[in-house]
Amino acid sequence: MSIPSFAAPGLALALTAALSACAPTAGGGLPNGGPAAFNEADFGWSQMPGRNSIQGQIAFTRDGKAFDCVASVGLTPDTPYTRARIRTLYGSTQRAAVPAAVVRARTVADANADYRNYVRSERCENGRFRFDGLPDGGWFLIVPVTSGDAPLVLMQSVQTRGGRVVSVTL
């Protein structure tokens, strides 16, 4: 799997940063307060076939402006490593809307881990997206959006269980 491509180059940089490069903060991972270590075995479950789906739509507004998705939606498995990275980027592991410039400012290169092989992507069209064939587990949805102003990156944690379709509105 690969990092999604975008119609707008600036947004490509935002999602690439969000999905592939940041420095976890202290307290974000290991019991000693250090960053969570990348462990490929933590991602194995995410590659298993499954019967779950996530269907989503964008309905985000701020200051009276409606935002639209502008590219692909990323779906990252929830592991100790990715949780620490998401916490650093978004200040939360549940739900956030952060300017893309802030996400980029919070990131640094991390050449030692390549969890990007486990990131799924689907095109967002007409404000909607869908992921099928997912195993049970926790995931982070990453969605670049814009209202014509500076782009934002939306993040939301999602749980898949029991062969169900999870509907998400961001």
PDB file of C-alpha atoms in Angstrom:
ATOM      1  CA  MET A   1       0.000   0.000   0.000  1.00  0.00           C
ATOM      2  CA  SER A   2       1.195   3.489  -0.609  1.00  0.00           C
ATOM      3  CA  ILE A   3       0.646   7.034   0.542  1.00  0.00           C
ATOM      4  CA  PRO A   4      -2.334   8.464  -1.326  1.00  0.00           C
ATOM      5  CA  SER A   5      -1.741  10.953  -4.124  1.00  0.00           C
ATOM      6  CA  PHE A   6      -3.555  14.263  -4.248  1.00  0.00           C
ATOM      7  CA  ALA A   7      -4.918  16.704  -6.741  1.00  0.00           C
ATOM      8  CA  ALA A   8      -3.342  19.614  -4.817  1.00  0.00           C
ATOM      9  CA  PRO A   9       0.446  19.415  -4.141  1.00  0.00           C
ATOM     10  CA  GLY A  10       0.261  21.327  -0.834  1.00  0.00           C
ATOM     11  CA  LEU A  11      -2.252  18.848   0.531  1.00  0.00           C
ATOM     12  CA  ALA A  12      -0.085  15.962  -0.569  1.00  0.00           C
ATOM     13  CA  LEU A  13       2.614  17.307   1.692  1.00  0.00           C
ATOM     14  CA  ALA A  14       0.148  17.668   4.564  1.00  0.00           C
ATOM     15  CA  LEU A  15      -1.080  14.088   4.441  1.00  0.00           C
ATOM     16  CA  THR A  16       2.368  12.688   3.761  1.00  0.00           C
ATOM     17  CA  ALA A  17       3.537  14.481   6.888  1.00  0.00           C
ATOM     18  CA  ALA A  18       0.551  13.300   8.849  1.00  0.00           C
ATOM     19  CA  LEU A  19       0.979   9.694   7.858  1.00  0.00           C
ATOM     20  CA  SER A  20       4.702   9.287   7.629  1.00  0.00           C
ATOM     21  CA  ALA A  21       6.823  11.640   9.683  1.00  0.00           C
ATOM     22  CA  CYS A  22       6.636  13.044  13.163  1.00  0.00           C
ATOM     23  CA  ALA A  23       8.482  12.850  16.441  1.00  0.00           C
ATOM     24  CA  PRO A  24       6.384  11.416  19.280  1.00  0.00           C
ATOM     25  CA  THR A  25       6.388  13.433  22.473  1.00  0.00           C
ATOM     26  CA  ALA A  26       7.431  12.197  25.880  1.00  0.00           C
ATOM     27  CA  GLY A  27       4.730  10.081  27.453  1.00  0.00           C
ATOM     28  CA  GLY A  28       3.465   9.007  24.051  1.00  0.00           C
ATOM     29  CA  GLY A  29       4.581   5.421  24.134  1.00  0.00           C
ATOM     30  CA  LEU A  30       6.803   3.313  26.334  1.00  0.00           C
ATOM     31  CA  PRO A  31       6.400   3.103  30.122  1.00  0.00           C
ATOM     32  CA  ASN A  32       9.634   5.085  30.647  1.00  0.00           C
ATOM     33  CA  GLY A  33       8.010   8.065  28.891  1.00  0.00           C
ATOM     34  CA  GLY A  34       9.888   7.636  25.622  1.00  0.00           C
ATOM     35  CA  PRO A  35       8.344   7.294  22.199  1.00  0.00           C
ATOM     36  CA  ALA A  36       6.680   4.049  21.224  1.00  0.00           C
ATOM     37  CA  ALA A  37       9.024   1.838  19.248  1.00  0.00           C
ATOM     38  CA  PHE A  38       8.031   0.684  15.783  1.00  0.00           C
ATOM     39  CA  ASN A  39       7.248  -3.023  15.943  1.00  0.00           C
ATOM     40  CA  GLU A  40       6.135  -4.549  12.666  1.00  0.00           C
ATOM     41  CA  ALA A  41       4.378  -7.370  14.548  1.00  0.00           C
ATOM     42  CA  ASP A  42       1.938  -4.791  16.006  1.00  0.00           C
ATOM     43  CA  PHE A  43       0.576  -4.206  12.488  1.00  0.00           C
ATOM     44  CA  GLY A  44       0.006  -7.846  11.479  1.00  0.00           C
ATOM     45  CA  TRP A  45      -3.667  -7.891  12.459  1.00  0.00           C
ATOM     46  CA  SER A  46      -4.392  -4.994  10.087  1.00  0.00           C
ATOM     47  CA  GLN A  47      -3.408  -7.069   7.048  1.00  0.00           C
ATOM     48  CA  MET A  48      -5.847  -9.888   7.795  1.00  0.00           C
ATOM     49  CA  PRO A  49      -9.010 -10.133   5.705  1.00  0.00           C
ATOM     50  CA  GLY A  50     -12.145  -8.977   7.438  1.00  0.00           C
ATOM     51  CA  ARG A  51     -15.859  -8.342   6.997  1.00  0.00           C
ATOM     52  CA  ASN A  52     -15.998  -4.824   8.436  1.00  0.00           C
ATOM     53  CA  SER A  53     -16.420  -1.576   6.538  1.00  0.00           C
ATOM     54  CA  ILE A  54     -16.070   2.110   7.307  1.00  0.00           C
ATOM     55  CA  GLN A  55     -18.241   4.464   5.296  1.00  0.00           C
ATOM     56  CA  GLY A  56     -17.739   8.135   5.814  1.00  0.00           C
ATOM     57  CA  GLN A  57     -18.873  11.552   4.804  1.00  0.00           C
ATOM     58  CA  ILE A  58     -17.481  15.029   5.297  1.00  0.00           C
ATOM     59  CA  ALA A  59     -19.819  17.533   6.982  1.00  0.00           C
ATOM     60  CA  PHE A  60     -17.193  19.668   8.718  1.00  0.00           C
ATOM     61  CA  THR A  61     -17.878  23.389   9.118  1.00  0.00           C
ATOM     62  CA  ARG A  62     -15.985  26.142  10.893  1.00  0.00           C
ATOM     63  CA  ASP A  63     -16.786  29.858  11.089  1.00  0.00           C
ATOM     64  CA  GLY A  64     -19.759  29.339   8.786  1.00  0.00           C
ATOM     65  CA  LYS A  65     -17.650  27.705   6.067  1.00  0.00           C
ATOM     66  CA  ALA A  66     -18.285  24.183   4.804  1.00  0.00           C
ATOM     67  CA  PHE A  67     -15.205  22.070   4.160  1.00  0.00           C
ATOM     68  CA  ASP A  68     -14.800  19.479   1.421  1.00  0.00           C
ATOM     69  CA  CYS A  69     -12.401  16.585   1.170  1.00  0.00           C
ATOM     70  CA  VAL A  70      -9.858  17.279  -1.492  1.00  0.00           C
ATOM     71  CA  ALA A  71      -8.109  13.981  -2.013  1.00  0.00           C
ATOM     72  CA  SER A  72      -7.654  10.530  -0.567  1.00  0.00           C
ATOM     73  CA  VAL A  73      -8.556   9.450   2.926  1.00  0.00           C
ATOM     74  CA  GLY A  74      -5.880   7.590   4.892  1.00  0.00           C
ATOM     75  CA  LEU A  75      -6.695   4.726   7.249  1.00  0.00           C
ATOM     76  CA  THR A  76      -3.905   3.884   9.689  1.00  0.00           C
ATOM     77  CA  PRO A  77      -3.973   0.904  12.092  1.00  0.00           C
ATOM     78  CA  ASP A  78      -4.036   1.862  15.782  1.00  0.00           C
ATOM     79  CA  THR A  79      -0.821   0.508  17.327  1.00  0.00           C
ATOM     80  CA  PRO A  80       1.330   1.871  20.169  1.00  0.00           C
ATOM     81  CA  TYR A  81       3.630   3.407  17.552  1.00  0.00           C
ATOM     82  CA  THR A  82       0.929   5.098  15.465  1.00  0.00           C
ATOM     83  CA  ARG A  83      -0.989   6.210  18.577  1.00  0.00           C
ATOM     84  CA  ALA A  84       2.091   8.120  19.787  1.00  0.00           C
ATOM     85  CA  ARG A  85       2.497   9.742  16.378  1.00  0.00           C
ATOM     86  CA  ILE A  86      -1.187  10.687  16.130  1.00  0.00           C
ATOM     87  CA  ARG A  87      -1.101  12.177  19.636  1.00  0.00           C
ATOM     88  CA  THR A  88       1.864  14.341  18.635  1.00  0.00           C
ATOM     89  CA  LEU A  89       0.302  15.507  15.373  1.00  0.00           C
ATOM     90  CA  TYR A  90      -3.238  16.151  16.567  1.00  0.00           C
ATOM     91  CA  GLY A  91      -3.033  16.513  20.344  1.00  0.00           C
ATOM     92  CA  SER A  92      -5.576  13.701  20.660  1.00  0.00           C
ATOM     93  CA  THR A  93      -6.042  10.074  19.726  1.00  0.00           C
ATOM     94  CA  GLN A  94      -9.820  10.415  19.444  1.00  0.00           C
ATOM     95  CA  ARG A  95     -10.811  13.299  17.168  1.00  0.00           C
ATOM     96  CA  ALA A  96      -9.231  16.523  15.901  1.00  0.00           C
ATOM     97  CA  ALA A  97      -9.194  19.186  13.191  1.00  0.00           C
ATOM     98  CA  VAL A  98      -5.734  20.698  12.802  1.00  0.00           C
ATOM     99  CA  PRO A  99      -4.407  23.130  10.185  1.00  0.00           C
ATOM    100  CA  ALA A 100      -2.169  21.284   7.730  1.00  0.00           C
ATOM    101  CA  ALA A 101       0.590  23.831   8.414  1.00  0.00           C
ATOM    102  CA  VAL A 102       0.514  22.918  12.116  1.00  0.00           C
ATOM    103  CA  VAL A 103       0.712  19.215  11.294  1.00  0.00           C
ATOM    104  CA  ARG A 104       3.743  19.866   9.076  1.00  0.00           C
ATOM    105  CA  ALA A 105       5.375  21.976  11.808  1.00  0.00           C
ATOM    106  CA  ARG A 106       5.012  19.119  14.296  1.00  0.00           C
ATOM    107  CA  THR A 107       6.745  16.556  12.108  1.00  0.00           C
ATOM    108  CA  VAL A 108      10.317  15.393  11.588  1.00  0.00           C
ATOM    109  CA  ALA A 109      11.727  12.623   9.427  1.00  0.00           C
ATOM    110  CA  ASP A 110      11.712   9.135  10.915  1.00  0.00           C
ATOM    111  CA  ALA A 111      13.863   6.918   8.724  1.00  0.00           C
ATOM    112  CA  ASN A 112      13.794   4.012  11.181  1.00  0.00           C
ATOM    113  CA  ALA A 113      10.162   3.004  10.756  1.00  0.00           C
ATOM    114  CA  ASP A 114       8.044   2.428   7.701  1.00  0.00           C
ATOM    115  CA  TYR A 115       4.511   1.852   8.885  1.00  0.00           C
ATOM    116  CA  ARG A 116       3.290   3.434   5.627  1.00  0.00           C
ATOM    117  CA  ASN A 117       3.114  -0.066   4.166  1.00  0.00           C
ATOM    118  CA  TYR A 118       0.124  -0.622   6.453  1.00  0.00           C
ATOM    119  CA  VAL A 119      -1.761   2.580   5.620  1.00  0.00           C
ATOM    120  CA  ARG A 120      -4.798   2.111   3.396  1.00  0.00           C
ATOM    121  CA  SER A 121      -6.207   4.848   1.225  1.00  0.00           C
ATOM    122  CA  GLU A 122      -9.421   5.462  -0.639  1.00  0.00           C
ATOM    123  CA  ARG A 123     -10.446   8.355  -2.829  1.00  0.00           C
ATOM    124  CA  CYS A 124     -12.882  10.826  -1.309  1.00  0.00           C
ATOM    125  CA  GLU A 125     -15.487  11.736  -3.914  1.00  0.00           C
ATOM    126  CA  ASN A 126     -18.473  14.023  -3.424  1.00  0.00           C
ATOM    127  CA  GLY A 127     -17.618  14.192   0.266  1.00  0.00           C
ATOM    128  CA  ARG A 128     -17.845  10.424   0.735  1.00  0.00           C
ATOM    129  CA  PHE A 129     -15.427   7.523   1.142  1.00  0.00           C
ATOM    130  CA  ARG A 130     -15.547   3.837   2.029  1.00  0.00           C
ATOM    131  CA  PHE A 131     -13.122   1.166   3.217  1.00  0.00           C
ATOM    132  CA  ASP A 132     -14.187  -2.491   2.880  1.00  0.00           C
ATOM    133  CA  GLY A 133     -12.705  -5.832   3.921  1.00  0.00           C
ATOM    134  CA  LEU A 134     -11.361  -4.565   7.242  1.00  0.00           C
ATOM    135  CA  PRO A 135     -10.504  -6.830  10.170  1.00  0.00           C
ATOM    136  CA  ASP A 136     -11.643  -6.103  13.724  1.00  0.00           C
ATOM    137  CA  GLY A 137      -9.510  -3.406  15.315  1.00  0.00           C
ATOM    138  CA  GLY A 138      -8.781   0.234  15.921  1.00  0.00           C
ATOM    139  CA  TRP A 139      -8.022   2.683  13.117  1.00  0.00           C
ATOM    140  CA  PHE A 140      -7.231   6.348  12.581  1.00  0.00           C
ATOM    141  CA  LEU A 141      -8.986   8.117   9.711  1.00  0.00           C
ATOM    142  CA  ILE A 142      -6.929  10.995   8.272  1.00  0.00           C
ATOM    143  CA  VAL A 143      -8.790  13.334   5.897  1.00  0.00           C
ATOM    144  CA  PRO A 144      -7.418  16.510   4.279  1.00  0.00           C
ATOM    145  CA  VAL A 145     -10.161  19.123   3.790  1.00  0.00           C
ATOM    146  CA  THR A 146     -10.438  22.728   2.664  1.00  0.00           C
ATOM    147  CA  SER A 147     -12.998  25.504   2.383  1.00  0.00           C
ATOM    148  CA  GLY A 148     -10.887  27.427  -0.091  1.00  0.00           C
ATOM    149  CA  ASP A 149      -8.728  28.785   2.736  1.00  0.00           C
ATOM    150  CA  ALA A 150      -5.784  27.109   4.407  1.00  0.00           C
ATOM    151  CA  PRO A 151      -6.335  23.333   4.450  1.00  0.00           C
ATOM    152  CA  LEU A 152      -7.096  21.347   7.593  1.00  0.00           C
ATOM    153  CA  VAL A 153      -6.449  17.704   8.355  1.00  0.00           C
ATOM    154  CA  LEU A 154      -9.250  15.881  10.175  1.00  0.00           C
ATOM    155  CA  MET A 155      -8.477  12.847  12.313  1.00  0.00           C
ATOM    156  CA  GLN A 156     -10.868  10.451  13.998  1.00  0.00           C
ATOM    157  CA  SER A 157     -10.423   7.159  15.786  1.00  0.00           C
ATOM    158  CA  VAL A 158     -12.714   4.352  14.599  1.00  0.00           C
ATOM    159  CA  GLN A 159     -13.275   0.814  15.897  1.00  0.00           C
ATOM    160  CA  THR A 160     -14.348  -2.035  13.617  1.00  0.00           C
ATOM    161  CA  ARG A 161     -15.952  -5.138  15.118  1.00  0.00           C
ATOM    162  CA  GLY A 162     -18.207  -8.047  14.234  1.00  0.00           C
ATOM    163  CA  GLY A 163     -18.564  -7.669  10.474  1.00  0.00           C
ATOM    164  CA  ARG A 164     -20.408  -4.360  10.724  1.00  0.00           C
ATOM    165  CA  VAL A 165     -20.433  -1.179   8.676  1.00  0.00           C
ATOM    166  CA  VAL A 166     -19.314   1.779  10.790  1.00  0.00           C
ATOM    167  CA  SER A 167     -20.744   5.093   9.588  1.00  0.00           C
ATOM    168  CA  VAL A 168     -18.576   8.116  10.318  1.00  0.00           C
ATOM    169  CA  THR A 169     -19.344  11.779   9.800  1.00  0.00           C
ATOM    170  CA  LEU A 170     -16.384  14.094  10.058  1.00  0.00           C
TER     171      LEU A 170
END
